[in-house]
């Protein structure tokens, strides 16, 4: 059997040996559970003595939104220091003189961080039993949301790792990663809405109606995690009448996340190679 | 055969030359000391050899492999210990070495024995299960040296391996390096502690402002101090007149008057040295002592690095 990459093995060993990891799992579940139970409590307070089964979808939406928020918060935090932390600890140079390629170091670091995030995701699955208790949601929707979380996690981790490779200091890398992830989660939605309003205003001035959503708006809404997730959950979260794209919205989102992640990881591996320190990828 | 060949190596940071046309060949199995004041370019040269830095000019090969074109082959041949390094928290000494052994693709079955042997070599056998972040600085340095050896490299590049260590830890480190020398490793070592380098090394290269200012065996470099021998001349009387006489004497590069005796820097050969003694006696001075003072590496270092400035 092929041996695990030593960096991955070391990262997993260090991460799971530390008392912080179980603490993070506990906190994560407490926050997520707190959201769901708090929501149920509020619903129950507004209509005591019974709980509407139709509310299970709302619980699921709240739970998923909370999960997305936590992922956007946890993943950059876990990944933004993986390379810069090695640099700050003065262990990176020695690692780079071993037979491990820079790309394998980047990938191992990322896989280790993603493994821990995946653990958080899977540990939270029992919370979804609250939803099943009352029915109202298809299992395929839950699987869809889980897949959505996994590809989102991949992208956020790739962003964190590449910032960590590019910036020398973990502080700068962390702030930049959070900034980029915030733009993806919130900014793309706002930008999409803003551009859509501009188009609509133009159409109104020309006394016409928009026949289809402009391409750029469609692209932004198909890559905005909040809007994509709400659509997976069956909510109407779009700007305008929509337009035909090459892929369904979830396909656009998944492909964008995966392609961007792969490009960021390849670039990080290239950038980490000491022989490329002062070279530009494109001249 | 040369284990390391450096030819016209140049590295520039902005407008500052860290290395300027640096050329050096190191024979296999030799222990080579690299000396120079801070900022002389020692760490830059070692980083280039360790494939951590691309040069701006010139070439460097280790074991015949070019450090820029074939870095992977070079990495297999070298064990590199940087001047500053950290260790991983939450790993035991044995796990630390096993991690690097795995990173050098040493088969899993061989690692426990290798780890045990290396910890014994650096006198850390009793620290196998101690977390590396809890080791003292001297122990961490020795562990780092053991780490350099996990893949049994032919060439060791050790940047200030004894810096910041107390005398006992330095002595222990020195002993380990002596052992490595006996194992016929080619070692390039930089240090500020010059007497120790003189003890450990076969050859010395002195770098100053990125330039090589001296290169040779310890004896050659020491003797080559300003191209002269240092002579002590102690006379019974008329020291001032003797100094005046010596100042006008061909072959005398410099004269320093010490209380009761004169120290001269003499560039002539042994015959000329004998002739000088005879001339001094012929002129009526009673010579109490006429002897060569063996210069040490520190003198050579101070003289040569001072010359560049």
XYZ file of C-alpha atoms in Angstrom:
592
model
C 0.000 0.000 0.000
C 1.284 3.461 -0.881
C 2.404 5.475 2.092
C 0.725 8.748 3.027
C 2.695 11.841 2.109
C 4.904 12.586 5.143
C 3.766 16.213 5.355
C 0.131 15.113 5.382
C 0.842 12.475 8.020
C 2.738 14.970 10.169
C 0.021 17.606 9.821
C -2.694 15.131 10.765
C -0.630 13.866 13.681
C 0.051 17.366 14.952
C -3.496 18.561 14.393
C -5.247 15.662 16.024
C -2.768 15.425 18.865
C -3.455 18.995 19.928
C -6.222 19.717 22.443
C -7.422 22.523 20.168
C -8.892 20.195 17.555
C -11.550 18.515 19.722
C -12.242 21.939 21.201
C -12.906 23.387 17.743
C -15.203 20.438 16.907
C -17.154 20.977 20.135
C -17.441 24.726 19.581
C -18.446 24.243 15.955
C -21.226 21.825 16.867
C -22.354 24.003 19.760
C -22.693 27.060 17.540
C -24.438 25.130 14.785
C -26.685 23.268 17.236
C -27.395 26.510 19.069
C -28.582 28.114 15.834
C -30.960 25.249 15.045
C -32.345 24.823 18.539
C -32.664 28.595 18.919
C -34.602 28.740 15.692
C -36.924 25.908 16.777
C -37.422 27.640 20.108
C -38.365 30.916 18.429
C -40.842 29.147 16.126
C -42.304 27.305 19.078
C -42.622 30.542 21.062
C -44.587 32.189 18.261
C -46.995 29.234 18.058
C -46.788 27.251 21.305
C -47.993 23.723 21.773
C -47.220 22.550 18.274
C -44.446 22.688 15.752
C -45.299 22.985 12.076
C -43.623 20.246 10.067
C -43.312 22.718 7.164
C -40.822 24.593 9.294
C -38.299 21.789 8.876
C -37.252 23.327 5.561
C -36.677 26.608 7.326
C -34.563 24.834 9.938
C -32.589 23.236 7.179
C -32.063 26.616 5.500
C -30.979 28.221 8.760
C -28.694 25.298 9.522
C -27.138 25.431 6.054
C -26.657 29.193 6.172
C -24.985 28.844 9.551
C -22.821 26.039 8.173
C -21.765 28.148 5.177
C -20.965 31.082 7.471
C -18.885 28.864 9.735
C -17.054 27.290 6.802
C -16.230 30.726 5.402
C -14.940 31.591 8.843
C -13.091 28.378 9.733
C -11.459 27.306 6.440
C -9.418 30.467 5.713
C -8.410 30.483 9.382
C -7.139 26.906 9.095
C -5.335 27.343 5.797
C -4.019 30.914 5.730
C -1.037 30.007 7.878
C -0.023 26.630 6.527
C 2.924 27.843 4.428
C 3.617 31.247 5.986
C 3.526 29.531 9.392
C 6.300 27.192 8.246
C 8.210 30.241 7.039
C 7.705 32.049 10.357
C 8.718 28.966 12.341
C 11.808 28.757 10.111
C 11.031 25.209 9.083
C 10.151 25.892 5.446
C 13.679 26.086 4.033
C 14.626 22.734 5.477
C 11.431 21.195 4.129
C 12.208 22.577 0.679
C 15.614 20.890 0.636
C 14.031 17.453 1.040
C 12.873 15.319 -1.861
C 9.291 16.528 -1.464
C 8.221 18.713 -4.354
C 6.801 22.155 -3.522
C 3.489 21.095 -5.094
C 3.257 17.989 -2.923
C 3.936 20.134 0.155
C 1.122 22.530 -0.815
C -1.310 19.732 -1.626
C -0.537 17.840 1.598
C -1.010 20.938 3.710
C -4.298 21.634 1.997
C -5.564 18.076 2.256
C -4.737 18.066 5.973
C -6.670 21.292 6.537
C -9.568 20.048 4.394
C -9.639 16.733 6.288
C -10.233 18.598 9.488
C -12.931 20.768 7.891
C -14.547 17.660 6.427
C -14.552 16.211 9.933
C -16.442 19.303 11.097
C -18.915 18.902 8.246
C -19.524 15.214 8.855
C -19.680 15.707 12.610
C -22.516 18.156 12.033
C -24.559 15.694 9.960
C -26.501 14.338 12.965
C -27.861 17.839 13.445
C -29.681 17.367 10.166
C -31.698 14.599 11.785
C -33.733 17.432 13.265
C -34.921 18.097 9.736
C -35.671 14.459 8.958
C -37.645 14.221 12.172
C -40.336 16.371 10.588
C -39.870 15.507 6.919
C -40.322 18.005 4.108
C -36.938 17.652 2.422
C -35.625 15.180 -0.118
C -32.411 13.353 0.778
C -31.018 14.435 -2.602
C -31.244 18.034 -1.440
C -29.194 17.211 1.626
C -26.636 15.417 -0.533
C -26.627 18.422 -2.868
C -25.938 20.778 0.005
C -23.196 18.490 1.313
C -21.528 18.446 -2.127
C -21.950 22.222 -2.247
C -20.153 22.541 1.094
C -17.315 20.284 -0.073
C -16.578 22.240 -3.273
C -16.895 25.548 -1.388
C -14.494 24.243 1.240
C -12.047 23.266 -1.502
C -12.056 26.778 -2.951
C -11.769 28.543 0.422
C -8.894 26.231 1.367
C -7.120 26.893 -1.948
C -7.535 30.636 -1.388
C -6.075 30.347 2.119
C -3.137 28.198 0.979
C -2.269 30.431 -1.966
C -2.407 33.576 0.198
C -0.201 31.756 2.685
C 2.285 30.940 -0.079
C 2.295 34.440 -1.503
C 2.438 36.484 1.693
C 5.368 36.081 4.050
C 3.357 36.800 7.175
C 0.413 34.779 8.411
C -1.402 37.914 9.645
C -1.483 39.472 6.178
C -2.347 36.147 4.595
C -5.277 35.589 6.986
C -6.747 39.056 6.479
C -6.423 38.757 2.684
C -7.989 35.272 2.663
C -10.943 36.472 4.723
C -11.293 39.489 2.421
C -11.414 37.320 -0.700
C -13.812 34.791 0.842
C -16.031 37.634 2.068
C -16.095 39.041 -1.446
C -17.085 35.628 -2.821
C -19.820 35.028 -0.259
C -21.260 38.540 -0.011
C -19.564 40.721 -2.624
C -20.487 38.710 -5.728
C -24.166 38.788 -4.667
C -24.148 42.538 -4.124
C -22.214 43.125 -7.328
C -24.656 40.940 -9.265
C -27.608 42.858 -7.795
C -25.974 46.189 -8.495
C -25.152 45.385 -12.124
C -28.621 43.966 -12.615
C -30.136 47.228 -11.356
C -27.977 49.186 -13.824
C -29.212 47.026 -16.699
C -32.781 47.362 -15.514
C -32.444 51.121 -15.254
C -31.126 51.238 -18.824
C -34.015 49.071 -19.980
C -36.527 51.310 -18.215
C -34.982 54.371 -19.884
C -35.396 52.611 -23.233
C -38.979 51.748 -22.266
C -38.296 47.994 -22.586
C -38.048 45.001 -20.287
C -35.047 42.747 -19.809
C -35.813 39.554 -21.727
C -33.090 37.601 -19.974
C -30.622 38.124 -17.160
C -27.375 39.704 -18.433
C -24.519 37.213 -18.747
C -22.313 38.818 -16.123
C -25.191 38.934 -13.620
C -26.050 35.311 -14.337
C -22.405 34.343 -13.863
C -22.202 36.234 -10.574
C -25.394 34.717 -9.214
C -24.335 31.241 -10.337
C -21.057 31.638 -8.467
C -22.408 33.344 -5.372
C -22.453 30.667 -2.663
C -25.472 32.047 -0.797
C -27.658 32.265 -3.887
C -26.528 28.857 -5.169
C -27.226 27.215 -1.826
C -30.675 28.800 -1.555
C -31.478 27.549 -5.050
C -30.368 24.027 -4.109
C -32.811 24.310 -1.225
C -35.539 25.243 -3.676
C -35.717 28.942 -2.880
C -36.161 31.613 -5.527
C -32.866 33.450 -5.297
C -32.108 34.939 -8.691
C -31.946 38.277 -10.394
C -34.365 38.629 -13.285
C -35.826 35.942 -15.508
C -32.528 34.021 -15.882
C -30.677 32.953 -19.005
C -29.387 29.771 -20.569
C -25.813 29.016 -19.614
C -23.644 26.096 -20.720
C -24.249 24.393 -17.404
C -27.000 24.415 -14.777
C -26.341 26.857 -11.916
C -24.931 24.146 -9.642
C -22.671 22.918 -12.457
C -21.332 26.431 -13.056
C -20.698 26.789 -9.341
C -18.963 23.406 -8.966
C -16.819 23.829 -12.082
C -15.824 27.366 -11.073
C -14.841 26.227 -7.567
C -12.897 23.188 -8.751
C -11.102 24.932 -11.653
C -10.169 27.945 -9.513
C -8.961 25.653 -6.714
C -6.785 23.605 -9.062
C -5.294 26.741 -10.642
C -4.588 28.284 -7.229
C -2.945 25.094 -5.971
C -0.774 24.754 -9.095
C 0.244 28.404 -8.821
C 1.067 27.954 -5.119
C 3.284 24.969 -5.935
C 5.046 27.005 -8.618
C 5.439 29.992 -6.322
C 6.788 27.888 -3.461
C 9.597 26.534 -5.614
C 12.662 28.503 -4.443
C 13.979 28.716 -7.987
C 10.871 30.723 -8.958
C 11.014 33.225 -6.078
C 11.883 36.227 -8.174
C 10.290 35.066 -11.375
C 6.943 36.144 -12.741
C 4.576 33.495 -14.094
C 3.567 35.777 -16.945
C 5.890 38.351 -18.422
C 37.250 14.945 -7.676
C 35.425 18.069 -6.606
C 32.255 17.602 -4.591
C 31.349 21.260 -4.934
C 32.294 23.560 -7.791
C 31.353 27.201 -7.625
C 32.213 29.365 -10.599
C 31.797 33.159 -10.762
C 28.722 32.984 -8.581
C 26.963 36.328 -8.301
C 23.866 37.310 -6.357
C 22.486 40.819 -6.237
C 19.801 42.189 -3.915
C 18.666 45.474 -5.408
C 21.943 47.298 -5.896
C 23.859 45.344 -3.246
C 26.077 42.484 -4.258
C 25.723 39.601 -1.798
C 28.134 37.546 -3.917
C 30.462 38.879 -6.566
C 32.176 36.459 -8.945
C 32.657 33.952 -6.138
C 34.652 30.921 -7.262
C 35.524 27.937 -5.081
C 36.193 24.245 -5.600
C 35.834 21.784 -2.756
C 37.355 18.354 -3.027
C 35.308 15.352 -1.947
C 35.940 14.335 1.655
C 37.312 17.724 2.720
C 36.025 19.872 5.555
C 35.880 23.418 4.267
C 35.379 26.406 6.515
C 33.699 29.495 5.144
C 34.551 32.596 7.123
C 33.453 36.152 6.747
C 31.935 38.974 8.729
C 28.158 39.402 8.868
C 26.810 40.212 5.424
C 29.859 38.796 3.642
C 27.685 36.423 1.609
C 28.263 33.121 3.447
C 24.571 32.352 3.975
C 23.735 33.450 0.427
C 26.378 31.105 -0.990
C 25.125 28.241 1.180
C 21.488 28.925 0.279
C 22.374 28.757 -3.417
C 24.173 25.452 -2.882
C 21.164 24.176 -0.940
C 18.922 25.029 -3.957
C 17.005 27.581 -1.924
C 18.105 30.592 -3.913
C 18.708 31.143 -7.603
C 21.943 32.963 -8.426
C 21.976 35.988 -10.718
C 25.160 34.874 -12.428
C 27.687 32.068 -12.494
C 27.162 28.394 -11.816
C 27.359 26.021 -8.892
C 27.388 22.260 -8.971
C 27.203 19.686 -6.214
C 28.372 16.198 -7.106
C 28.373 17.323 -10.723
C 24.718 18.421 -10.659
C 23.833 22.023 -11.395
C 21.960 23.594 -8.472
C 19.617 25.526 -10.775
C 19.042 22.979 -13.522
C 19.008 19.807 -11.424
C 17.900 20.872 -7.936
C 16.225 17.532 -7.150
C 19.470 15.621 -7.768
C 21.386 18.138 -5.655
C 18.893 17.788 -2.785
C 19.460 14.052 -2.692
C 23.192 14.685 -2.250
C 23.152 17.375 0.406
C 22.253 17.718 4.043
C 21.559 21.352 4.819
C 21.455 22.993 8.223
C 20.496 26.672 8.083
C 21.807 29.287 10.512
C 18.344 29.788 11.964
C 15.825 27.016 12.031
C 12.753 25.970 13.939
C 11.312 22.666 15.000
C 7.764 21.390 14.891
C 5.668 21.495 18.020
C 3.963 18.342 19.100
C 6.465 15.918 17.544
C 8.822 13.632 19.453
C 12.517 13.540 18.530
C 12.110 10.133 16.889
C 8.997 11.250 14.991
C 10.826 14.371 13.858
C 13.605 12.291 12.302
C 11.151 9.760 10.907
C 9.248 12.584 9.246
C 12.365 13.771 7.442
C 13.376 10.204 6.631
C 9.986 9.780 4.953
C 10.487 13.105 3.175
C 13.707 11.643 1.751
C 11.839 8.487 0.736
C 13.674 6.190 3.127
C 11.646 2.940 3.257
C 9.359 2.807 6.313
C 10.949 -0.410 7.590
C 14.398 1.180 7.843
C 13.328 4.320 9.668
C 13.188 3.113 13.299
C 16.747 1.735 13.145
C 18.019 4.781 11.284
C 16.405 7.116 13.808
C 17.942 5.175 16.688
C 21.411 5.241 15.096
C 21.262 8.944 14.331
C 20.066 9.865 17.808
C 22.956 7.848 19.186
C 25.404 9.566 16.854
C 24.399 12.988 18.159
C 24.140 11.815 21.787
C 20.383 12.158 22.020
C 19.512 8.487 22.428
C 17.855 9.208 25.775
C 15.634 11.888 24.213
C 13.854 9.630 21.710
C 10.417 10.247 23.186
C 10.949 13.863 24.189
C 8.975 16.476 22.287
C 11.396 18.450 20.128
C 10.109 21.826 21.283
C 11.120 20.875 24.817
C 14.776 20.194 23.923
C 17.501 22.690 24.813
C 19.061 24.770 22.061
C 22.188 22.650 21.939
C 20.095 19.487 21.675
C 17.984 21.020 18.922
C 21.164 21.888 17.004
C 22.402 18.325 17.335
C 18.994 16.985 16.363
C 19.086 19.235 13.301
C 22.463 17.789 12.434
C 21.016 14.298 12.766
C 18.179 15.427 10.521
C 20.749 16.442 7.871
C 22.042 12.882 7.892
C 18.824 10.881 7.484
C 19.447 10.219 3.796
C 23.194 9.691 4.272
C 24.208 12.652 2.096
C 27.716 12.905 0.689
C 27.831 16.657 1.223
C 26.873 18.611 4.338
C 26.231 22.332 4.232
C 26.241 23.633 7.790
C 25.565 27.324 8.279
C 26.814 28.406 11.714
C 26.000 25.086 13.378
C 27.527 26.133 16.697
C 26.064 29.629 16.929
C 24.431 30.531 20.201
C 25.646 27.415 21.993
C 27.338 27.360 25.367
C 30.930 26.013 25.493
C 29.850 22.487 26.452
C 27.246 22.289 23.695
C 29.816 23.687 21.248
C 32.300 21.019 22.236
C 29.635 18.333 21.718
C 28.742 19.741 18.332
C 32.425 19.865 17.388
C 32.817 16.226 18.346
C 29.896 15.224 16.132
C 31.429 17.116 13.209
C 34.740 15.349 13.802
C 32.880 12.059 13.614
C 31.292 13.105 10.339
C 34.725 13.984 9.039
C 35.847 10.467 9.868
C 32.844 9.214 7.896
C 34.428 10.929 4.875
C 31.654 13.446 4.325
C 32.386 16.602 2.392
C 31.491 19.403 4.781
C 31.108 23.087 4.065
C 30.777 24.843 7.380
C 30.527 28.496 8.277
C 31.258 29.887 11.690
C 32.277 32.975 13.556
C 34.250 30.999 16.084
C 37.479 30.956 14.151
C 39.764 28.898 16.416
C 37.179 26.126 16.301
C 37.035 26.267 12.522
C 40.818 26.071 12.397
C 40.649 22.908 14.496
C 37.918 21.256 12.469
C 38.653 22.260 8.890
C 41.157 21.127 6.287
C 40.638 24.239 4.214
C 39.448 27.753 4.799
C 37.880 30.299 2.472
C 37.474 33.878 3.602
C 34.641 35.880 2.111
C 34.366 39.627 2.371
C 31.649 41.731 0.753
C 30.756 38.823 -1.483
C 34.318 38.330 -2.702
C 36.706 35.507 -1.969
C 39.755 37.104 -0.346
C 41.634 33.982 0.754
C 41.444 30.284 0.104
C 43.668 27.383 1.055
C 44.624 25.101 3.908
C 44.421 26.589 7.383
C 48.231 26.865 7.441
C 48.356 28.520 4.023
C 45.705 31.053 4.846
C 47.297 31.825 8.182
C 50.745 32.177 6.622
C 49.418 34.207 3.768
C 48.363 36.934 6.131
C 49.477 39.998 4.178
C 51.984 37.675 2.446
C 54.371 37.984 5.390
C 55.741 36.265 8.488
C 55.521 37.945 11.844
C 58.867 38.216 13.648
C 59.490 39.159 17.242
C 62.843 40.927 17.830
C 63.818 41.579 21.413
C 66.987 43.590 21.991
C 68.758 44.620 25.182
C 69.029 48.322 24.297
C 68.380 51.103 21.740
C 64.939 49.840 20.671
C 63.985 53.158 19.014
C 67.072 53.032 16.816
C 66.330 49.413 15.935
C 62.811 50.351 14.848
C 64.240 53.121 12.691
C 66.735 50.671 11.174
C 63.999 48.112 10.487
C 61.724 50.713 8.913
C 64.326 51.369 6.215
C 65.146 47.722 5.682
C 63.973 46.030 2.433
C 61.532 43.140 3.061
C 60.097 44.671 6.206
C 56.452 45.472 5.466
C 55.620 47.028 8.815
C 57.121 47.559 12.250
C 55.250 47.799 15.523
C 57.052 48.820 18.670
C 55.951 46.833 21.709
C 57.207 47.631 25.231
C 60.785 46.240 25.129
C 60.594 44.574 21.703
C 59.670 45.064 18.077
C 57.206 43.121 15.985
C 57.772 43.198 12.268
C 55.985 41.878 9.268
C 58.658 40.353 7.065
C 58.105 39.381 3.449
C 61.565 37.944 2.755
C 62.427 34.247 2.678
C 64.259 32.277 5.368
C 67.716 33.249 4.020
C 66.787 36.906 4.069
C 65.491 36.373 7.585
C 68.899 34.998 8.637
C 70.665 37.874 6.923
C 68.472 40.330 8.811
C 69.476 38.777 12.141
C 73.152 38.938 11.201
C 72.870 42.623 10.148
C 71.171 43.542 13.420
C 73.932 41.834 15.425
C 76.669 43.308 13.229
C 75.358 46.784 14.057
C 75.964 46.094 17.750
C 72.552 45.241 19.122
C 72.424 42.464 21.704
C 69.628 40.267 20.447
C 67.718 38.553 23.279
C 65.070 36.967 21.081
C 64.544 36.647 17.353
C 61.570 34.398 16.623
C 58.674 33.875 14.268
C 55.229 34.370 15.804
C 52.762 31.926 14.361
C 49.768 33.942 13.210
C 46.387 32.448 13.929
C 43.264 32.310 11.820
C 41.766 35.223 13.662
C 44.749 37.414 12.710
C 44.419 36.331 9.093
C 40.685 36.958 9.142
C 41.053 40.414 10.674
C 43.846 41.360 8.291
C 42.147 40.124 5.148
C 38.671 41.377 5.862
C 40.165 44.707 6.926
C 42.028 44.993 3.614
C 38.852 44.927 1.546
C 37.356 47.832 3.457
